[in-house]
mmCIF file of C-alpha atoms and ligand atoms in Angstrom:
data_model
loop_
_atom_site.group_PDB
_atom_site.id
_atom_site.type_symbol
_atom_site.label_atom_id
_atom_site.label_comp_id
_atom_site.label_asym_id
_atom_site.label_seq_id
_atom_site.Cartn_x
_atom_site.Cartn_y
_atom_site.Cartn_z
ATOM 1 C CA UNK A 7 78.113 123.726 59.873
ATOM 2 C CA UNK A 8 74.973 123.107 57.914
ATOM 3 C CA UNK A 9 71.517 124.303 58.929
ATOM 4 C CA UNK A 10 70.100 123.976 62.447
ATOM 5 C CA UNK A 11 68.771 120.579 63.469
ATOM 6 C CA UNK A 12 66.958 119.451 66.599
ATOM 7 C CA UNK A 13 68.574 116.390 68.235
ATOM 8 C CA UNK A 14 65.826 114.140 67.110
ATOM 9 C CA UNK A 15 65.890 115.581 63.580
ATOM 10 C CA UNK A 16 69.521 114.467 63.328
ATOM 11 C CA UNK A 17 68.397 111.001 64.376
ATOM 12 C CA UNK A 18 65.737 111.075 61.643
ATOM 13 C CA UNK A 19 68.403 112.095 59.112
ATOM 14 C CA UNK A 20 70.705 109.248 60.108
ATOM 15 C CA UNK A 21 67.808 106.788 59.875
ATOM 16 C CA UNK A 22 66.592 108.194 56.545
ATOM 17 C CA UNK A 23 70.120 107.961 55.116
ATOM 18 C CA UNK A 24 70.205 104.308 56.213
ATOM 19 C CA UNK A 25 73.284 104.889 58.376
ATOM 20 C CA UNK A 26 71.409 103.948 61.565
ATOM 21 C CA UNK A 27 68.912 101.078 61.368
ATOM 22 C CA UNK A 28 65.891 101.374 63.628
ATOM 23 C CA UNK A 29 65.094 98.591 66.094
ATOM 24 C CA UNK A 30 62.079 100.341 67.596
ATOM 25 C CA UNK A 31 63.977 101.144 70.822
ATOM 26 C CA UNK A 32 65.563 104.560 71.407
ATOM 27 C CA UNK A 33 69.328 104.340 71.694
ATOM 28 C CA UNK A 34 69.562 100.882 70.090
ATOM 29 C CA UNK A 35 70.407 100.899 66.386
ATOM 30 C CA UNK A 36 71.924 98.771 63.698
ATOM 31 C CA UNK A 37 74.785 100.214 61.644
ATOM 32 C CA UNK A 38 75.024 100.318 57.869
ATOM 33 C CA UNK A 39 78.152 99.182 56.005
ATOM 34 C CA UNK A 40 79.119 102.839 55.518
ATOM 35 C CA UNK A 41 78.811 103.681 59.209
ATOM 36 C CA UNK A 42 80.510 100.456 60.231
ATOM 37 C CA UNK A 43 83.475 101.204 58.000
ATOM 38 C CA UNK A 44 83.698 104.695 59.456
ATOM 39 C CA UNK A 45 83.727 103.276 62.989
ATOM 40 C CA UNK A 46 86.482 100.867 61.984
ATOM 41 C CA UNK A 47 88.517 103.660 60.393
ATOM 42 C CA UNK A 48 88.234 105.751 63.554
ATOM 43 C CA UNK A 49 89.300 102.750 65.599
ATOM 44 C CA UNK A 50 92.258 102.344 63.220
ATOM 45 C CA UNK A 51 93.187 106.000 63.621
ATOM 46 C CA UNK A 52 93.373 105.551 67.401
ATOM 47 C CA UNK A 53 95.545 102.454 66.860
ATOM 48 C CA UNK A 54 97.903 104.424 64.631
ATOM 49 C CA UNK A 55 98.219 107.223 67.201
ATOM 50 C CA UNK A 56 98.877 104.756 70.019
ATOM 51 C CA UNK A 57 101.145 102.405 68.053
ATOM 52 C CA UNK A 58 104.463 103.768 69.261
ATOM 53 C CA UNK A 59 103.499 103.322 72.932
ATOM 54 C CA UNK A 60 103.363 99.530 72.719
ATOM 55 C CA UNK A 61 100.153 99.135 74.735
ATOM 56 C CA UNK A 62 99.107 95.592 75.577
ATOM 57 C CA UNK A 63 96.017 94.844 73.490
ATOM 58 C CA UNK A 64 93.288 93.068 75.462
ATOM 59 C CA UNK A 65 89.703 92.396 74.427
ATOM 60 C CA UNK A 66 86.850 91.352 76.708
ATOM 61 C CA UNK A 67 83.238 90.419 75.965
ATOM 62 C CA UNK A 68 80.574 93.093 76.540
ATOM 63 C CA UNK A 69 79.600 91.398 79.811
ATOM 64 C CA UNK A 70 81.639 91.291 83.013
ATOM 65 C CA UNK A 71 81.185 89.395 86.280
ATOM 66 C CA UNK A 72 78.416 91.056 88.294
ATOM 67 C CA UNK A 73 80.793 90.813 91.243
ATOM 68 C CA UNK A 74 83.290 93.046 89.428
ATOM 69 C CA UNK A 75 80.615 95.691 88.864
ATOM 70 C CA UNK A 76 79.607 95.444 92.535
ATOM 71 C CA UNK A 77 83.203 95.806 93.725
ATOM 72 C CA UNK A 78 84.031 98.627 91.311
ATOM 73 C CA UNK A 79 81.851 101.257 92.982
ATOM 74 C CA UNK A 80 79.821 101.773 89.792
ATOM 75 C CA UNK A 81 76.527 101.109 91.591
ATOM 76 C CA UNK A 82 77.310 103.807 94.136
ATOM 77 C CA UNK A 83 77.630 106.486 91.463
ATOM 78 C CA UNK A 84 75.536 105.189 88.576
ATOM 79 C CA UNK A 85 72.777 102.776 89.673
ATOM 80 C CA UNK A 86 70.552 104.359 86.990
ATOM 81 C CA UNK A 87 72.899 103.456 84.135
ATOM 82 C CA UNK A 88 73.882 99.914 85.103
ATOM 83 C CA UNK A 89 72.517 96.847 83.344
ATOM 84 C CA UNK A 90 72.547 93.285 84.613
ATOM 85 C CA UNK A 91 71.817 90.074 82.735
ATOM 86 C CA UNK A 92 68.821 88.045 83.864
ATOM 87 C CA UNK A 93 67.835 84.575 82.728
ATOM 88 C CA UNK A 94 65.038 82.060 83.217
ATOM 89 C CA UNK A 95 65.346 80.134 86.460
ATOM 90 C CA UNK A 96 62.119 78.206 86.784
ATOM 91 C CA UNK A 97 60.629 74.757 86.361
ATOM 92 C CA UNK A 98 58.181 73.449 83.764
ATOM 93 C CA UNK A 99 55.230 75.022 85.476
ATOM 94 C CA UNK A 100 57.003 78.381 85.383
ATOM 95 C CA UNK A 101 57.699 77.800 81.704
ATOM 96 C CA UNK A 102 54.006 77.214 81.018
ATOM 97 C CA UNK A 103 53.203 80.382 82.969
ATOM 98 C CA UNK A 104 55.810 82.293 80.938
ATOM 99 C CA UNK A 105 54.263 81.170 77.656
ATOM 100 C CA UNK A 106 50.750 82.017 78.857
ATOM 101 C CA UNK A 107 51.879 85.476 79.978
ATOM 102 C CA UNK A 108 53.549 86.053 76.599
ATOM 103 C CA UNK A 109 50.418 84.943 74.797
ATOM 104 C CA UNK A 110 48.230 87.265 76.862
ATOM 105 C CA UNK A 111 50.618 90.215 76.721
ATOM 106 C CA UNK A 112 51.299 90.080 80.485
ATOM 107 C CA UNK A 113 54.694 90.458 82.174
ATOM 108 C CA UNK A 114 56.578 87.221 81.474
ATOM 109 C CA UNK A 115 59.781 88.118 83.335
ATOM 110 C CA UNK A 116 58.679 86.828 86.770
ATOM 111 C CA UNK A 117 60.894 83.764 86.449
ATOM 112 C CA UNK A 118 63.914 85.719 85.348
ATOM 113 C CA UNK A 119 66.662 85.839 87.941
ATOM 114 C CA UNK A 120 69.923 87.829 87.940
ATOM 115 C CA UNK A 121 72.804 85.815 86.507
ATOM 116 C CA UNK A 122 76.405 86.343 87.534
ATOM 117 C CA UNK A 123 76.847 88.684 84.540
ATOM 118 C CA UNK A 124 76.454 92.437 84.205
ATOM 119 C CA UNK A 125 76.866 94.555 81.070
ATOM 120 C CA UNK A 126 80.114 96.434 80.596
ATOM 121 C CA UNK A 127 79.516 100.145 81.320
ATOM 122 C CA UNK A 128 82.950 101.333 80.134
ATOM 123 C CA UNK A 129 85.597 99.400 78.235
ATOM 124 C CA UNK A 130 88.214 99.715 80.978
ATOM 125 C CA UNK A 131 86.273 97.999 83.785
ATOM 126 C CA UNK A 132 87.440 94.429 83.101
ATOM 127 C CA UNK A 133 91.071 95.576 82.967
ATOM 128 C CA UNK A 134 91.638 96.356 86.657
ATOM 129 C CA UNK A 135 90.804 92.958 88.225
ATOM 130 C CA UNK A 136 92.566 91.189 85.347
ATOM 131 C CA UNK A 137 95.810 93.070 85.909
ATOM 132 C CA UNK A 138 95.511 92.802 89.687
ATOM 133 C CA UNK A 139 95.322 89.001 89.375
ATOM 134 C CA UNK A 140 98.774 88.996 87.754
ATOM 135 C CA UNK A 141 100.410 90.488 90.852
ATOM 136 C CA UNK A 142 102.224 93.828 91.163
ATOM 137 C CA UNK A 143 102.758 95.905 88.013
ATOM 138 C CA UNK A 144 106.269 95.856 86.545
ATOM 139 C CA UNK A 145 108.516 98.883 87.115
ATOM 140 C CA UNK A 146 107.254 101.597 84.779
ATOM 141 C CA UNK A 147 103.636 100.463 85.229
ATOM 142 C CA UNK A 148 101.268 99.176 82.569
ATOM 143 C CA UNK A 149 99.484 100.408 79.481
ATOM 144 C CA UNK A 150 96.472 98.539 78.098
ATOM 145 C CA UNK A 151 94.482 99.010 74.926
ATOM 146 C CA UNK A 152 90.848 97.885 75.200
ATOM 147 C CA UNK A 153 87.621 98.261 73.262
ATOM 148 C CA UNK A 154 84.115 97.125 74.006
ATOM 149 C CA UNK A 155 80.464 97.422 73.309
ATOM 150 C CA UNK A 156 79.201 99.292 76.358
ATOM 151 C CA UNK A 157 75.727 99.521 77.873
ATOM 152 C CA UNK A 158 74.220 102.488 79.691
ATOM 153 C CA UNK A 159 70.534 102.697 80.441
ATOM 154 C CA UNK A 160 69.919 106.190 79.149
ATOM 155 C CA UNK A 161 67.280 105.889 76.410
ATOM 156 C CA UNK A 162 67.183 109.064 74.342
ATOM 157 C CA UNK A 163 66.242 110.423 70.935
ATOM 158 C CA UNK A 164 69.657 112.065 70.706
ATOM 159 C CA UNK A 165 71.614 109.923 68.280
ATOM 160 C CA UNK A 166 74.758 110.719 70.289
ATOM 161 C CA UNK A 167 73.268 109.187 73.447
ATOM 162 C CA UNK A 168 73.032 105.483 72.798
ATOM 163 C CA UNK A 169 72.169 102.651 75.133
ATOM 164 C CA UNK A 170 74.654 100.333 73.431
ATOM 165 C CA UNK A 171 77.745 101.837 71.851
ATOM 166 C CA UNK A 172 81.402 101.217 71.170
ATOM 167 C CA UNK A 173 84.184 102.622 73.272
ATOM 168 C CA UNK A 174 87.904 102.368 72.618
ATOM 169 C CA UNK A 175 90.157 103.070 75.546
ATOM 170 C CA UNK A 176 93.784 103.292 76.554
ATOM 171 C CA UNK A 177 94.379 102.645 80.220
ATOM 172 C CA UNK A 178 97.547 103.620 82.075
ATOM 173 C CA UNK A 179 98.392 102.107 85.439
ATOM 174 C CA UNK A 180 101.308 103.057 87.647
ATOM 175 C CA UNK A 181 102.558 105.856 89.873
ATOM 176 C CA UNK A 182 100.686 109.184 90.067
ATOM 177 C CA UNK A 183 103.436 110.796 87.954
ATOM 178 C CA UNK A 184 103.301 108.127 85.224
ATOM 179 C CA UNK A 185 99.542 108.294 85.063
ATOM 180 C CA UNK A 186 99.323 112.090 84.989
ATOM 181 C CA UNK A 187 101.971 112.297 82.260
ATOM 182 C CA UNK A 188 99.941 109.837 80.167
ATOM 183 C CA UNK A 189 96.791 111.878 80.532
ATOM 184 C CA UNK A 190 98.541 115.143 79.705
ATOM 185 C CA UNK A 191 100.029 113.585 76.547
ATOM 186 C CA UNK A 192 96.641 112.259 75.395
ATOM 187 C CA UNK A 193 94.878 115.561 76.013
ATOM 188 C CA UNK A 194 97.213 116.969 73.381
ATOM 189 C CA UNK A 195 97.083 113.955 71.051
ATOM 190 C CA UNK A 196 93.304 113.777 71.251
ATOM 191 C CA UNK A 197 92.940 117.423 70.353
ATOM 192 C CA UNK A 198 95.339 117.049 67.402
ATOM 193 C CA UNK A 199 93.460 113.996 66.170
ATOM 194 C CA UNK A 200 90.112 115.793 66.198
ATOM 195 C CA UNK A 201 91.587 118.900 64.588
ATOM 196 C CA UNK A 202 93.043 116.789 61.762
ATOM 197 C CA UNK A 203 89.496 115.554 61.190
ATOM 198 C CA UNK A 204 88.516 119.229 60.730
ATOM 199 C CA UNK A 205 86.082 119.165 63.656
ATOM 200 C CA UNK A 206 85.718 122.186 65.949
ATOM 201 C CA UNK A 207 86.465 121.232 69.539
ATOM 202 C CA UNK A 208 87.144 122.453 73.043
ATOM 203 C CA UNK A 209 88.541 120.641 76.064
ATOM 204 C CA UNK A 210 86.941 121.275 79.431
ATOM 205 C CA UNK A 211 86.902 119.905 82.959
ATOM 206 C CA UNK A 212 83.844 117.748 83.457
ATOM 207 C CA UNK A 213 82.082 115.401 85.833
ATOM 208 C CA UNK A 214 80.293 112.094 85.464
ATOM 209 C CA UNK A 215 76.466 111.916 85.728
ATOM 210 C CA UNK A 216 76.414 110.728 89.361
ATOM 211 C CA UNK A 217 73.009 109.681 90.694
ATOM 212 C CA UNK A 218 70.893 111.565 93.208
ATOM 213 C CA UNK A 219 71.588 114.253 95.754
ATOM 214 C CA UNK A 220 74.728 112.552 97.065
ATOM 215 C CA UNK A 221 75.886 112.476 93.465
ATOM 216 C CA UNK A 222 76.008 116.247 93.312
ATOM 217 C CA UNK A 223 78.735 116.278 95.941
ATOM 218 C CA UNK A 224 80.733 113.650 94.042
ATOM 219 C CA UNK A 225 80.324 115.562 90.793
ATOM 220 C CA UNK A 226 81.518 118.837 92.311
ATOM 221 C CA UNK A 227 84.507 117.179 93.915
ATOM 222 C CA UNK A 228 85.455 115.394 90.670
ATOM 223 C CA UNK A 229 85.275 118.635 88.739
ATOM 224 C CA UNK A 230 87.088 120.729 91.349
ATOM 225 C CA UNK A 231 89.950 118.244 91.474
ATOM 226 C CA UNK A 232 90.243 118.202 87.679
ATOM 227 C CA UNK A 233 89.836 114.426 87.582
ATOM 228 C CA UNK A 234 87.860 114.387 84.314
ATOM 229 C CA UNK A 235 88.344 116.293 81.095
ATOM 230 C CA UNK A 236 86.219 116.000 78.005
ATOM 231 C CA UNK A 237 86.877 116.907 74.415
ATOM 232 C CA UNK A 238 83.634 118.430 73.197
ATOM 233 C CA UNK A 239 82.399 118.842 69.635
ATOM 234 C CA UNK A 240 79.273 120.848 68.761
ATOM 235 C CA UNK A 241 76.906 118.333 67.168
ATOM 236 C CA UNK A 242 73.352 119.028 68.341
ATOM 237 C CA UNK A 243 71.934 122.487 67.792
ATOM 238 C CA UNK A 244 70.592 124.237 70.853
ATOM 239 C CA UNK A 245 72.361 121.743 73.106
ATOM 240 C CA UNK A 246 75.701 121.680 74.871
ATOM 241 C CA UNK A 247 78.566 120.369 72.735
ATOM 242 C CA UNK A 248 78.965 116.598 72.908
ATOM 243 C CA UNK A 249 81.779 114.769 74.730
ATOM 244 C CA UNK A 250 83.523 112.631 72.115
ATOM 245 C CA UNK A 251 86.677 111.851 74.103
ATOM 246 C CA UNK A 252 87.090 111.586 77.877
ATOM 247 C CA UNK A 253 90.272 111.755 79.914
ATOM 248 C CA UNK A 254 89.724 110.291 83.360
ATOM 249 C CA UNK A 255 92.105 110.185 86.319
ATOM 250 C CA UNK A 256 90.863 107.712 88.945
ATOM 251 C CA UNK A 257 93.663 108.380 91.427
ATOM 252 C CA UNK A 258 94.133 105.102 93.333
ATOM 253 C CA UNK A 259 90.404 104.186 93.340
ATOM 254 C CA UNK A 260 90.746 101.081 91.146
ATOM 255 C CA UNK A 261 94.164 100.241 92.559
ATOM 256 C CA UNK A 262 92.724 100.058 96.079
ATOM 257 C CA UNK A 263 89.425 98.480 95.059
ATOM 258 C CA UNK A 264 91.002 95.608 93.156
ATOM 259 C CA UNK A 265 94.302 95.333 95.047
ATOM 260 C CA UNK A 266 96.387 96.436 92.067
ATOM 261 C CA UNK A 267 99.877 97.445 93.218
ATOM 262 C CA UNK A 268 102.883 99.143 91.714
ATOM 263 C CA UNK A 269 106.291 97.455 91.621
ATOM 264 C CA UNK A 270 107.107 99.132 94.949
ATOM 265 C CA UNK A 271 103.910 97.940 96.626
ATOM 266 C CA UNK A 272 101.726 101.069 96.639
ATOM 267 C CA UNK A 273 98.130 101.046 95.390
ATOM 268 C CA UNK A 274 98.406 101.765 91.658
ATOM 269 C CA UNK A 275 96.969 104.953 90.233
ATOM 270 C CA UNK A 276 95.123 104.769 86.929
ATOM 271 C CA UNK A 277 93.834 106.950 84.127
ATOM 272 C CA UNK A 278 92.018 106.177 80.930
ATOM 273 C CA UNK A 279 91.358 107.977 77.692
ATOM 274 C CA UNK A 280 88.050 106.917 76.147
ATOM 275 C CA UNK A 281 86.993 107.442 72.551
ATOM 276 C CA UNK A 282 83.255 107.323 71.841
ATOM 277 C CA UNK A 283 83.434 105.874 68.332
ATOM 278 C CA UNK A 284 79.798 106.520 67.378
ATOM 279 C CA UNK A 285 80.005 110.080 68.677
ATOM 280 C CA UNK A 286 83.101 110.761 66.609
ATOM 281 C CA UNK A 287 81.449 109.227 63.546
ATOM 282 C CA UNK A 288 78.290 111.296 64.039
ATOM 283 C CA UNK A 289 80.372 114.457 64.533
ATOM 284 C CA UNK A 290 82.044 113.778 61.170
ATOM 285 C CA UNK A 291 78.723 113.066 59.437
ATOM 286 C CA UNK A 292 77.215 116.214 60.914
ATOM 287 C CA UNK A 293 80.085 118.502 59.933
ATOM 288 C CA UNK A 294 81.178 117.022 56.610
ATOM 289 C CA UNK A 295 77.925 115.538 55.323
ATOM 290 C CA UNK A 296 76.199 112.171 55.383
ATOM 291 C CA UNK A 297 78.207 110.769 52.447
ATOM 292 C CA UNK A 298 81.822 110.101 53.506
ATOM 293 C CA UNK A 299 82.878 109.702 49.847
ATOM 294 C CA UNK A 300 82.187 113.417 49.392
ATOM 295 C CA UNK A 301 84.083 114.634 52.451
ATOM 296 C CA UNK A 302 87.018 117.033 52.029
ATOM 297 C CA UNK A 303 90.051 115.226 50.658
ATOM 298 C CA UNK A 304 92.166 116.247 53.671
ATOM 299 C CA UNK A 305 89.719 114.582 56.080
ATOM 300 C CA UNK A 306 89.453 111.427 53.975
ATOM 301 C CA UNK A 307 93.228 111.218 53.845
ATOM 302 C CA UNK A 308 93.437 111.040 57.645
ATOM 303 C CA UNK A 309 91.044 108.080 57.794
ATOM 304 C CA UNK A 310 91.659 106.298 54.509
ATOM 305 C CA UNK A 311 95.434 106.627 54.104
HETATM 306 P P1 LIG B 16 82.762 108.158 79.922
HETATM 307 O O1 LIG B 16 83.180 106.861 80.530
HETATM 308 O O2 LIG B 16 81.385 108.602 80.364
HETATM 309 O O3 LIG B 16 83.788 109.219 80.071
HETATM 310 O O4 LIG B 16 82.588 107.848 78.375
HETATM 311 C C1 LIG B 16 83.672 107.683 77.493
HETATM 312 C C2 LIG B 16 83.243 108.105 76.127
HETATM 313 O O5 LIG B 16 82.188 107.257 75.672
HETATM 314 C C3 LIG B 16 82.641 109.501 76.075
HETATM 315 O O6 LIG B 16 83.640 110.477 75.863
HETATM 316 C C4 LIG B 16 81.708 109.415 74.898
HETATM 317 O O7 LIG B 16 82.390 109.714 73.707
HETATM 318 C C5 LIG B 16 81.275 107.968 74.880
HETATM 319 N N1 LIG B 16 79.904 107.821 75.444
HETATM 320 C C6 LIG B 16 79.531 107.923 76.732
HETATM 321 N N2 LIG B 16 78.203 107.711 76.878
HETATM 322 C C7 LIG B 16 77.724 107.469 75.634
HETATM 323 C C8 LIG B 16 76.422 107.184 75.104
HETATM 324 N N3 LIG B 16 75.344 107.080 75.889
HETATM 325 N N4 LIG B 16 76.312 106.986 73.763
HETATM 326 C C9 LIG B 16 77.385 107.067 72.959
HETATM 327 N N5 LIG B 16 78.632 107.337 73.399
HETATM 328 C C10 LIG B 16 78.814 107.539 74.719
HETATM 329 ZN ZN1 LIG B 17 87.817 104.061 81.373
#
């Protein structure tokens, strides 16, 4: 590791190096060609690791039906992170009022109404209703490969805590045994992947950032049941190591919620492994330097072979 850096000093470094491009809003950045290529290489590395499993590759836009978000239970646990899309829903008088408000620096959003869209909070959310609509899973269950821009309303000066970021996920659906075996295999694969990138890491049980006092109970229960593991890499000095990969077991939550059944008619269990592509890229930049062309040859070989 190089010298100590406060979280927001690392952000300043990434901006000064031109890797992140400022937009004036914390957690919302453009990406340079160098960073973009790194993100693509990391995405490619995940593809290579997953190739032999024959996952079905699906891609969805970064918005999902608001109804899906409502049904999913996300608003119960994470009302503070959710984002919905609003749009103008007025007449000409409202339009004139909007323009006047803009001109005078007043709130112009009065005529904005919620649309039927919400922003995708995690890449796997659109998968469950889509698979459920096909009918029961085949024998042996399903395996889906997804990726998405994700939104979480958590503005921060930590460059690892973005409001809009890219997540790659593999999602396994099936019996409890199938799903647990998948997660166990990826805990090992994920660790090997990060070790090949010469990043220090640990894997620990974790919980999601559930909202409010009721959330504390959910968090404790999630952790006690070992439903979430995270692969952590030290990135920010003086802070806890950062979760770069997550391994989530949902039990039959999504199966029940969306009516997704196994071949024998039970509510399907599901698990996902999520890769935070920006976090992995920042971990590499932090540990090996801001210029990927000068990284150790062994690390470059993993990404550029
Ligand atoms: P989660 O669904 O919270 O388990 O997130 C999956 C992965 O996305 C995490 O392991 C992180 O690598 C990444 N991630 C989560 N939140 C953020 C964020 N605010 N900014 C960047 N990456 C994130
Ligand atoms: Zn997921």
